[in-house]
Each structure stands twice: as C-alpha cells, then as structure tokens.
C-alpha cells in the first residue's frame, strides 16, 4: 500500500472490521425492564415503525419529534397537541429518558462537568464550556465509556473500553446538559441558545463508534428538532483513517484531528493508533475530507508536551506536512492528571511554536485550559467510580 493512498478495497475491508468490532461493545437494548421503549435516539423511521406497532399513524412521529427534540419534553402528559387518551397510551409503551446526572461539578471558570449514569449503571462525562465573550458555549460529548486506544498523555486512555454509547446516550448527554441550564423554549416561545455547539471531544474515539455517533448527530442536526447546523459540530479523531471519508461524506461535520507529533516514531509512541494509520495516510485522508475542499478548515490538535514534541523543528515539520490544507492548528497545553507522565511545555516554547505556524499562514490559537480544577479539561476525563467499575 502506498503511503497516503489506501486501496479502496482495503479501506472497505478495514471499515467492515472496525464496524464488527464496534458491535462487540454495543450498548444495552433501549427497552426498559417493564417493556417500554426509549424513544430518544430512534430515527424518524424507527419512531414511525414503533407507532405502527401500536396502531398509530405516521404523522404522530412528527408531533413526537417536535415535543422531544424541539420542546425538550420528557412527559407525554405535557404534549398539548396530543389528546389525553393517546398521551396515556404513549406513556404505556414508551419513555423519553435522560441519562442520570450522578454528579455535577462547576469550575471556578464556570465550566460545568456532568458525570452521567446510564441505565446499566455505566458512566461517562460531559463538559459544558461557556464562551467567555459570547453568551453561548460548547458541549463536549463522550462517545464511549473508556477508550480502546491508549494515547500516552490522555487520562481516558488509561481506562480500557467498557462499551460504546448508544445514540440515545449520546444525544441524551446534550439534552440533559440543556435541561441543566433550562434551555428549552419557554411557554412564551423564547429560546435561550447557550448550548449551541457540540464537540465530540469527550471520552472515547468517535470513529470507533461510528454508527451510534452518526445516528446521534443526524438527530441533533434535524431542523425540526434541536436543529444544530453541521458547522456547529466538530468531531475529533485520533486518526481512524478508513472512517474519516465516511464521516465526511455522510455527516459533513467539522473535523478535528489529533496529530500531536510530526514524525512516525514519536507518534507511534504517544498516539499508538499511528502504527496502524501512519501520518502520511492520515494527512492524505485530511486532504480528501469533503468539508476541507469546501473551505471549511480542518483543526489539527497538537498537545504541547515539554521536551517531547515542542521544538521549533517540530513546528516547521508540521507546517510542511499540512501545507495546502485549509487548516488551523489548535495548540493544547498538556493538562496533567494524577500520575500523568508528561509536563506542559513552557510558555516560551508554546509561543515560538505558535509563531512558526502563524508565519506559515495558519491560525494557531492556544487552547486556554478550561475546568482544570474539576478535571474537566481536554484529556482529563475519567473518574474513580468508573475505574472501579471497569476493573470489576
Ligand atoms: N478520541 C478523540 C477525541 C477525544 S480527546 C481524539 O483523540 O481526538 C479530545 C482532545 O484532547 C484530543 O485532541 C486529545 O488528544 C486531547 N488530549 C488528550 N489528553 C490530553 C491532555 N492530557 N492534555 C491536553 N489534551 C489532551
Ligand atoms: Fe482515546 Fe482520544 Fe484519549 Fe486517545 S486521546 S486515548 S483516542 S480519548
């Protein structure tokens, strides 16, 4: 295989292998012990089928969709466009749930971290990061409980994969975060829009749980519900090359790529997935990414590790690698966690690195650490409760 030119058949075979592996870590079925079906996370077609099974017409799906995703309603009795007897029938068969917020911590910088517990007791974290200037912010969502990959600088990477999150659990994180800020249309029709952006940068590798992530994002983008534009969604990947094309074509969301090193020997060590999909293949996939040709920039994430990847030579190699890609480089000062093996680069090293990238014509913002005091910053997600659970 030529570097950067994965053969199409091989790519397809690799995709099938990845999706088969995904299935082994499937979330539990979305039916409660009492037989009721969770509606959150179902596609419109699936809701229509569920309704047909209880003898109801397809147009009801549109009504339900509006109540669930536009109004944020969890109680069938409050669906005023639906007559009382049908409300009761729906409540007999279905449920509109949310993950349980087992713990909510708010940082001194107003970042809020949620520990969500799902129906089977497994937990993942979600972070809301309010924008300092604007009256809105981003919700950082998890795609897996734990992670199969073990990037050396990442706290989540020290937790083995427990399981994938289902579409309901992925959308549910966003909806529960909205609940926490009372952000659904009020009876007078005013809709605060604090939670207006999604970043798939929480726990887990979203492209190793592609089907569930794609389904969840399709729901979130539906204009009759939450209605987030694909420009307001960013998917971050450590570089699952065969799935990047699919995500680009099917979802068209913004792409962030966790590059972190510009030489294969170093990237093999700190982002072990590089041994499977080396830098040349990864960069080629970025060049092919549809949104990039649409002048929507790809974000390259680069964690600044003192004495490891932060020299001026690294910066020069970085701009050579990404030359010609509409891109920006997000420099992330390393966020330490208990027992972490690295230190954050010095301010001087970060400034020099950023200047080289900037001089080459790429914007190079340094990501301000948010929520470090509550272990909510990039790469810090993982808790004691999950560790015990994962080990048990
Ligand atoms: N699994 C995906 C998304 C989750 S991680 C991915 O790896 O892209 C979100 C970002 O935080 C990634 O760029 C990741 O490399 C970075 N990150 C992980 N640990 C970090 C740490 N300790 N300090 C700073 N950034 C970190
Ligand atoms: Fe997983 Fe991303 Fe952490 Fe790597 S950086 S271990 S891919 S969550």
Short mmCIF file of C-alpha atoms and ligand atoms in Angstrom, two decimals:
data_model
loop_
_atom_site.label_atom_id
_atom_site.label_comp_id
_atom_site.label_asym_id
_atom_site.label_seq_id
_atom_site.Cartn_x
_atom_site.Cartn_y
_atom_site.Cartn_z
CA UNK A 1 0.00 0.00 0.00
CA UNK A 2 1.35 3.40 -0.94
CA UNK A 3 1.58 5.81 1.91
CA UNK A 4 -1.36 8.13 1.66
CA UNK A 5 -3.20 6.01 -0.90
CA UNK A 6 -5.11 3.29 0.83
CA UNK A 7 -6.52 0.93 -1.73
CA UNK A 8 -10.31 1.29 -1.90
CA UNK A 9 -10.98 -2.43 -1.27
CA UNK A 10 -8.64 -2.49 1.67
CA UNK A 11 -10.31 0.58 3.09
CA UNK A 12 -13.70 -1.09 2.79
CA UNK A 13 -12.42 -4.31 4.41
CA UNK A 14 -10.93 -2.26 7.20
CA UNK A 15 -14.21 -0.41 7.69
CA UNK A 16 -16.09 -3.69 7.97
CA UNK A 17 -13.58 -4.92 10.53
CA UNK A 18 -13.93 -1.73 12.56
CA UNK A 19 -17.73 -1.86 12.47
CA UNK A 20 -17.74 -5.54 13.51
CA UNK A 21 -15.54 -4.67 16.47
CA UNK A 22 -17.86 -1.80 17.31
CA UNK A 23 -20.76 -4.25 17.52
CA UNK A 24 -18.96 -6.25 20.22
CA UNK A 25 -19.10 -3.23 22.50
CA UNK A 26 -22.72 -2.44 21.79
CA UNK A 27 -24.81 -0.59 24.37
CA UNK A 28 -27.62 -2.47 26.10
CA UNK A 29 -31.00 -2.58 24.33
CA UNK A 30 -33.07 0.57 24.69
CA UNK A 31 -36.05 -1.24 26.18
CA UNK A 32 -36.74 -0.93 29.88
CA UNK A 33 -37.33 -3.93 32.13
CA UNK A 34 -41.05 -3.12 32.07
CA UNK A 35 -41.07 -3.41 28.26
CA UNK A 36 -41.37 0.30 27.48
CA UNK A 37 -39.24 1.56 24.60
CA UNK A 38 -36.90 4.55 24.86
CA UNK A 39 -37.79 7.00 22.08
CA UNK A 40 -34.72 9.22 22.34
CA UNK A 41 -32.09 8.01 19.89
CA UNK A 42 -34.52 6.49 17.38
CA UNK A 43 -34.56 7.76 13.83
CA UNK A 44 -37.81 9.18 12.47
CA UNK A 45 -38.37 5.95 10.52
CA UNK A 46 -37.91 3.91 13.68
CA UNK A 47 -40.41 6.06 15.58
CA UNK A 48 -42.91 5.59 12.75
CA UNK A 49 -42.41 1.80 13.00
CA UNK A 50 -42.84 1.85 16.79
CA UNK A 51 -46.05 3.84 16.38
CA UNK A 52 -47.33 1.48 13.68
CA UNK A 53 -46.76 -1.42 16.09
CA UNK A 54 -49.30 0.12 18.47
CA UNK A 55 -51.69 1.05 15.67
CA UNK A 56 -50.85 4.75 15.36
CA UNK A 57 -50.39 6.73 12.17
CA UNK A 58 -47.04 8.02 10.86
CA UNK A 59 -47.90 11.73 11.30
CA UNK A 60 -47.73 11.22 15.04
CA UNK A 61 -43.96 10.78 14.67
CA UNK A 62 -43.65 14.38 13.54
CA UNK A 63 -45.59 15.55 16.58
CA UNK A 64 -43.50 13.44 18.93
CA UNK A 65 -40.29 14.63 17.32
CA UNK A 66 -41.27 18.23 17.92
CA UNK A 67 -42.07 17.61 21.59
CA UNK A 68 -38.99 15.52 22.24
CA UNK A 69 -36.35 17.49 20.39
CA UNK A 70 -37.71 20.98 19.96
CA UNK A 71 -39.54 21.44 23.25
CA UNK A 72 -37.37 19.11 25.32
CA UNK A 73 -40.45 17.47 26.85
CA UNK A 74 -39.98 14.24 28.77
CA UNK A 75 -43.58 13.84 29.87
CA UNK A 76 -46.28 12.69 27.43
CA UNK A 77 -48.95 14.47 29.52
CA UNK A 78 -47.46 17.83 28.57
CA UNK A 79 -47.82 17.22 24.83
CA UNK A 80 -50.76 19.55 24.36
CA UNK A 81 -51.27 18.81 20.66
CA UNK A 82 -51.99 15.16 21.53
CA UNK A 83 -55.32 14.12 23.06
CA UNK A 84 -55.35 12.72 26.58
CA UNK A 85 -56.15 9.07 25.72
CA UNK A 86 -53.29 8.91 23.25
CA UNK A 87 -50.93 10.59 25.72
CA UNK A 88 -51.74 7.79 28.15
CA UNK A 89 -51.30 5.10 25.53
CA UNK A 90 -47.93 6.51 24.52
CA UNK A 91 -46.82 6.57 28.15
CA UNK A 92 -47.75 2.90 28.47
CA UNK A 93 -45.49 1.89 25.62
CA UNK A 94 -42.72 4.48 25.53
CA UNK A 95 -40.44 6.57 27.65
CA UNK A 96 -38.46 9.73 26.92
CA UNK A 97 -35.45 9.46 29.15
CA UNK A 98 -32.29 11.25 30.09
CA UNK A 99 -29.06 9.92 31.50
CA UNK A 100 -28.99 10.50 35.24
CA UNK A 101 -26.63 13.26 36.37
CA UNK A 102 -24.87 11.35 39.16
CA UNK A 103 -22.55 14.28 39.85
CA UNK A 104 -22.34 17.86 38.58
CA UNK A 105 -19.28 20.00 39.26
CA UNK A 106 -18.85 23.64 38.30
CA UNK A 107 -15.35 25.05 37.87
CA UNK A 108 -14.20 28.46 39.09
CA UNK A 109 -14.15 29.41 35.39
CA UNK A 110 -17.84 28.34 35.03
CA UNK A 111 -17.07 25.16 33.08
CA UNK A 112 -19.53 22.50 34.20
CA UNK A 113 -18.79 18.78 34.23
CA UNK A 114 -21.51 16.16 34.40
CA UNK A 115 -20.99 12.57 35.39
CA UNK A 116 -23.81 10.80 33.60
CA UNK A 117 -25.01 7.38 34.67
CA UNK A 118 -26.80 5.30 32.06
CA UNK A 119 -29.46 2.65 32.54
CA UNK A 120 -26.97 -0.17 33.04
CA UNK A 121 -25.02 1.82 35.62
CA UNK A 122 -22.11 2.68 33.30
CA UNK A 123 -20.91 6.24 33.41
CA UNK A 124 -19.35 8.82 31.13
CA UNK A 125 -18.58 12.50 31.47
CA UNK A 126 -19.82 15.53 29.55
CA UNK A 127 -18.50 19.06 29.85
CA UNK A 128 -20.18 22.38 29.10
CA UNK A 129 -17.69 25.11 28.32
CA UNK A 130 -19.27 28.58 28.28
CA UNK A 131 -17.66 31.03 25.90
CA UNK A 132 -16.05 33.90 27.75
CA UNK A 133 -17.10 36.60 25.30
CA UNK A 134 -20.35 35.35 23.87
CA UNK A 135 -23.43 34.27 25.68
CA UNK A 136 -23.11 30.71 24.44
CA UNK A 137 -20.80 27.76 24.60
CA UNK A 138 -19.86 24.26 23.57
CA UNK A 139 -20.93 20.92 24.95
CA UNK A 140 -18.14 18.37 24.92
CA UNK A 141 -19.72 14.96 24.50
CA UNK A 142 -18.39 11.45 25.11
CA UNK A 143 -18.81 8.68 22.57
CA UNK A 144 -17.57 5.71 24.61
CA UNK A 145 -17.17 4.61 28.21
CA UNK A 146 -13.38 4.42 28.27
CA UNK A 147 -11.36 4.06 25.07
CA UNK A 148 -9.65 1.23 23.20
CA UNK A 149 -6.76 3.49 22.33
CA UNK A 150 -4.16 4.43 24.87
CA UNK A 151 -2.65 7.75 23.94
CA UNK A 152 0.10 8.29 26.49
CA UNK A 153 -0.98 11.79 27.52
CA UNK A 154 -4.69 11.04 27.95
CA UNK A 155 -6.43 10.11 31.17
CA UNK A 156 -9.31 8.40 29.35
CA UNK A 157 -6.69 6.26 27.60
CA UNK A 158 -5.77 4.67 30.94
CA UNK A 159 -9.28 3.25 31.17
CA UNK A 160 -9.98 0.26 28.96
CA UNK A 161 -13.05 0.41 26.78
CA UNK A 162 -16.08 -0.59 28.80
CA UNK A 163 -18.56 -0.16 25.98
CA UNK A 164 -19.81 2.13 23.25
CA UNK A 165 -22.50 4.65 23.97
CA UNK A 166 -25.78 4.29 22.09
CA UNK A 167 -27.31 7.07 20.01
CA UNK A 168 -29.78 7.75 22.84
CA UNK A 169 -26.95 8.15 25.31
CA UNK A 170 -25.00 10.46 23.01
CA UNK A 171 -27.96 12.74 22.21
CA UNK A 172 -29.07 12.34 25.84
CA UNK A 173 -25.87 13.98 27.12
CA UNK A 174 -26.64 17.10 25.12
CA UNK A 175 -30.31 17.13 26.12
CA UNK A 176 -29.54 16.64 29.80
CA UNK A 177 -26.97 19.44 29.64
CA UNK A 178 -29.68 21.65 28.14
CA UNK A 179 -32.03 20.62 30.94
CA UNK A 180 -29.43 21.72 33.44
CA UNK A 181 -29.50 25.26 32.01
CA UNK A 182 -33.27 25.32 31.50
CA UNK A 183 -32.61 25.77 27.83
CA UNK A 184 -35.76 24.71 26.05
CA UNK A 185 -38.40 27.03 24.59
CA UNK A 186 -40.40 28.70 27.32
CA UNK A 187 -44.21 28.82 27.06
CA UNK A 188 -43.78 32.34 25.67
CA UNK A 189 -41.61 30.95 22.92
CA UNK A 190 -38.27 32.47 23.93
CA UNK A 191 -35.40 30.12 23.37
CA UNK A 192 -32.10 30.85 25.05
CA UNK A 193 -29.29 29.39 22.96
CA UNK A 194 -26.45 28.90 25.37
CA UNK A 195 -25.70 25.35 24.31
CA UNK A 196 -25.22 25.92 20.63
CA UNK A 197 -22.16 23.91 19.69
CA UNK A 198 -21.16 20.27 20.05
CA UNK A 199 -17.63 18.99 20.18
CA UNK A 200 -17.17 15.23 20.11
CA UNK A 201 -14.05 15.51 22.25
CA UNK A 202 -15.06 13.78 25.44
CA UNK A 203 -14.25 10.22 26.38
CA UNK A 204 -13.64 7.74 23.61
CA UNK A 205 -12.85 7.65 19.91
CA UNK A 206 -15.99 8.66 18.00
CA UNK A 207 -14.91 6.92 14.79
CA UNK A 208 -14.69 3.60 16.65
CA UNK A 209 -18.38 4.03 17.44
CA UNK A 210 -19.35 5.46 14.10
CA UNK A 211 -22.90 4.14 13.67
CA UNK A 212 -24.13 5.43 17.01
CA UNK A 213 -22.33 8.74 16.68
CA UNK A 214 -23.66 9.25 13.15
CA UNK A 215 -27.20 8.45 14.20
CA UNK A 216 -26.96 10.81 17.17
CA UNK A 217 -25.57 13.65 15.07
CA UNK A 218 -28.25 13.14 12.42
CA UNK A 219 -30.86 13.56 15.15
CA UNK A 220 -29.17 16.64 16.56
CA UNK A 221 -28.97 18.25 13.10
CA UNK A 222 -32.63 17.62 12.22
CA UNK A 223 -34.16 21.04 11.56
CA UNK A 224 -37.47 20.21 13.22
CA UNK A 225 -35.82 19.33 16.48
CA UNK A 226 -32.59 20.55 18.03
CA UNK A 227 -31.56 21.84 14.63
CA UNK A 228 -27.82 22.37 15.07
CA UNK A 229 -26.04 23.12 11.82
CA UNK A 230 -23.23 20.73 10.85
CA UNK A 231 -20.96 23.75 11.09
CA UNK A 232 -21.64 23.81 14.81
CA UNK A 233 -20.49 20.23 15.32
CA UNK A 234 -16.86 19.16 15.47
CA UNK A 235 -15.79 15.55 15.55
CA UNK A 236 -12.33 14.91 16.92
CA UNK A 237 -10.49 11.77 15.90
CA UNK A 238 -7.11 10.36 16.77
CA UNK A 239 -6.93 9.26 13.14
CA UNK A 240 -9.18 6.31 12.23
CA UNK A 241 -8.40 6.83 8.56
CA UNK A 242 -10.91 4.42 6.94
CA UNK A 243 -13.82 6.03 8.78
CA UNK A 244 -12.86 9.62 8.07
CA UNK A 245 -14.13 9.56 4.49
CA UNK A 246 -17.45 8.15 5.59
CA UNK A 247 -17.89 10.74 8.32
CA UNK A 248 -17.06 13.48 5.84
CA UNK A 249 -19.47 12.33 3.18
CA UNK A 250 -22.36 11.27 5.40
CA UNK A 251 -22.22 13.87 8.15
CA UNK A 252 -20.15 16.74 6.78
CA UNK A 253 -19.37 18.00 10.27
CA UNK A 254 -16.18 19.86 11.09
CA UNK A 255 -13.19 17.65 11.59
CA UNK A 256 -10.53 17.93 14.26
CA UNK A 257 -7.54 15.64 14.00
CA UNK A 258 -5.37 14.79 16.99
CA UNK A 259 -1.99 14.99 15.33
CA UNK A 260 0.33 15.68 18.30
CA UNK A 261 3.53 14.55 16.58
CA UNK A 262 5.06 15.08 13.16
CA UNK A 263 7.32 12.01 13.00
CA UNK A 264 6.01 8.46 12.88
CA UNK A 265 8.48 7.21 15.51
CA UNK A 266 7.18 9.67 18.08
CA UNK A 267 3.53 9.45 17.06
CA UNK A 268 3.74 5.62 17.22
CA UNK A 269 4.66 6.06 20.85
CA UNK A 270 2.26 8.76 22.04
CA UNK A 271 -0.72 8.01 19.75
CA UNK A 272 -0.35 4.23 19.27
CA UNK A 273 -3.06 4.17 16.58
CA UNK A 274 -0.37 5.67 14.36
CA UNK A 275 1.17 2.21 13.98
CA UNK A 276 -1.95 1.25 12.05
CA UNK A 277 -2.61 4.51 10.24
CA UNK A 278 0.64 6.44 9.90
CA UNK A 279 0.98 10.17 9.42
CA UNK A 280 1.09 10.11 5.60
CA UNK A 281 -2.19 8.18 5.42
CA UNK A 282 -3.76 10.48 7.97
CA UNK A 283 -2.76 13.65 6.16
CA UNK A 284 -3.97 12.19 2.85
CA UNK A 285 -7.37 11.50 4.45
CA UNK A 286 -7.47 15.10 5.65
CA UNK A 287 -6.79 16.34 2.13
CA UNK A 288 -9.71 14.24 0.88
CA UNK A 289 -12.10 15.36 3.63
CA UNK A 290 -15.04 16.99 1.83
CA UNK A 291 -15.55 19.91 4.17
CA UNK A 292 -11.92 20.87 3.63
CA UNK A 293 -12.44 21.37 -0.07
CA UNK A 294 -15.40 23.50 0.91
CA UNK A 295 -13.04 25.97 2.53
CA UNK A 296 -14.09 24.79 5.98
CA UNK A 297 -10.91 24.40 7.86
CA UNK A 298 -9.72 21.22 9.48
CA UNK A 299 -8.44 21.70 13.00
CA UNK A 300 -5.20 19.96 13.84
CA UNK A 301 -4.93 19.44 17.56
CA UNK A 302 -1.46 19.44 18.97
CA UNK A 303 -0.87 18.80 22.65
CA UNK A 304 2.20 20.66 23.89
CA UNK A 305 4.39 18.23 25.81
CA UNK A 306 7.52 19.68 27.37
CA UNK A 307 10.67 18.38 25.71
CA UNK A 308 8.76 15.80 23.65
CA UNK A 309 7.12 17.42 20.63
CA UNK A 310 7.52 21.17 21.15
CA UNK A 311 10.67 22.25 19.31
CA UNK A 312 10.89 24.78 16.50
CA UNK A 313 11.92 21.94 14.17
CA UNK A 314 8.65 20.15 15.06
CA UNK A 315 6.71 23.31 14.20
CA UNK A 316 8.46 23.64 10.83
CA UNK A 317 7.78 19.99 10.01
CA UNK A 318 4.15 20.47 11.00
CA UNK A 319 3.61 23.31 8.53
CA UNK A 320 5.34 21.31 5.82
CA UNK A 321 3.02 18.35 6.44
CA UNK A 322 -0.20 20.33 6.29
CA UNK A 323 0.78 22.73 3.51
CA UNK A 324 -2.14 23.33 1.19
CA UNK A 325 -4.84 22.03 3.56
CA UNK A 326 -7.35 24.67 4.71
CA UNK A 327 -6.47 24.24 8.35
CA UNK A 328 -5.87 25.77 11.69
CA UNK A 329 -3.64 24.39 14.40
CA UNK A 330 -5.00 24.28 17.90
CA UNK A 331 -2.17 24.13 20.40
CA UNK A 332 -3.33 22.46 23.60
CA UNK A 333 -1.14 22.94 26.66
CA UNK A 334 -0.92 19.48 28.20
CA UNK A 335 -3.46 19.06 31.01
CA UNK A 336 -1.96 16.97 33.78
CA UNK A 337 -3.86 14.25 35.62
CA UNK A 338 -2.91 12.07 38.59
CA UNK A 339 0.13 10.03 37.61
CA UNK A 340 0.48 11.56 34.14
CA UNK A 341 3.93 11.06 32.62
CA UNK A 342 4.39 14.48 30.97
CA UNK A 343 4.73 18.16 31.73
CA UNK A 344 3.20 21.11 29.94
CA UNK A 345 5.53 22.96 27.56
CA UNK A 346 6.87 26.30 28.75
CA UNK A 347 5.06 29.43 27.64
CA UNK A 348 8.16 30.38 25.61
CA UNK A 349 8.13 27.08 23.71
CA UNK A 350 4.42 27.40 23.01
CA UNK A 351 4.84 30.99 21.79
CA UNK A 352 7.73 30.08 19.49
CA UNK A 353 5.82 27.09 18.10
CA UNK A 354 2.70 29.19 17.52
CA UNK A 355 4.68 31.93 15.77
CA UNK A 356 6.17 29.50 13.23
CA UNK A 357 2.75 28.03 12.45
CA UNK A 358 1.25 31.51 12.18
CA UNK A 359 4.05 32.75 9.88
CA UNK A 360 3.22 29.87 7.54
CA UNK A 361 -0.30 31.24 7.21
CA UNK A 362 -2.21 29.01 9.62
CA UNK A 363 -4.03 30.41 12.57
CA UNK A 364 -2.54 28.84 15.69
CA UNK A 365 -4.70 29.57 18.73
CA UNK A 366 -3.52 28.23 22.04
CA UNK A 367 -6.42 26.50 23.75
CA UNK A 368 -6.98 28.00 27.17
CA UNK A 369 -7.33 25.17 29.64
CA UNK A 370 -10.87 25.16 30.99
CA UNK A 371 -12.11 23.40 34.08
CA UNK A 372 -8.74 22.01 35.16
CA UNK A 373 -9.71 22.39 38.82
CA UNK A 374 -12.52 19.85 38.38
CA UNK A 375 -10.56 17.60 35.97
CA UNK A 376 -12.79 18.69 33.11
CA UNK A 377 -10.14 19.90 30.67
CA UNK A 378 -9.15 18.03 27.48
CA UNK A 379 -7.84 14.59 28.23
CA UNK A 380 -8.68 14.65 31.95
CA UNK A 381 -11.97 12.80 31.80
CA UNK A 382 -12.14 9.69 33.90
CA UNK A 383 -13.33 9.11 37.46
CA UNK A 384 -12.68 6.78 40.34
CA UNK A 385 -16.18 5.36 40.15
CA UNK A 386 -15.67 4.26 36.59
CA UNK A 387 -12.24 2.88 37.24
CA UNK A 388 -13.55 0.54 39.93
CA UNK A 389 -16.44 -0.43 37.72
CA UNK A 390 -14.20 -1.07 34.73
CA UNK A 391 -11.86 -3.25 36.78
CA UNK A 392 -14.64 -5.24 38.44
N1 LIG B 1 -10.62 10.43 20.98
C1 LIG B 1 -10.72 11.63 20.27
C2 LIG B 1 -11.50 12.71 20.97
C3 LIG B 1 -11.31 12.88 22.46
S1 LIG B 1 -9.88 13.63 23.07
C4 LIG B 1 -9.34 12.14 19.93
O1 LIG B 1 -8.38 11.62 20.46
O2 LIG B 1 -9.26 13.05 19.10
C5 LIG B 1 -10.01 15.38 22.68
C6 LIG B 1 -8.62 16.04 22.52
O3 LIG B 1 -7.93 16.17 23.77
C7 LIG B 1 -7.71 15.24 21.61
O4 LIG B 1 -7.03 16.07 20.72
C8 LIG B 1 -6.77 14.64 22.61
O5 LIG B 1 -5.58 14.22 22.02
C9 LIG B 1 -6.58 15.76 23.59
N2 LIG B 1 -6.00 15.34 24.85
C10 LIG B 1 -6.00 14.11 25.41
N3 LIG B 1 -5.33 14.13 26.59
C11 LIG B 1 -4.92 15.40 26.79
C12 LIG B 1 -4.23 16.06 27.86
N4 LIG B 1 -3.87 15.41 28.94
N5 LIG B 1 -3.97 17.37 27.73
C13 LIG B 1 -4.40 18.05 26.64
N6 LIG B 1 -5.07 17.49 25.61
C14 LIG B 1 -5.33 16.18 25.68
FE1 LIG B 2 -8.86 7.76 23.31
FE2 LIG B 2 -8.74 10.27 22.28
FE3 LIG B 2 -7.80 9.74 24.74
FE4 LIG B 2 -6.50 8.82 22.60
S1 LIG B 2 -6.80 10.98 23.15
S2 LIG B 2 -6.94 7.66 24.47
S3 LIG B 2 -8.21 8.33 21.24
S4 LIG B 2 -9.90 9.57 24.10
#
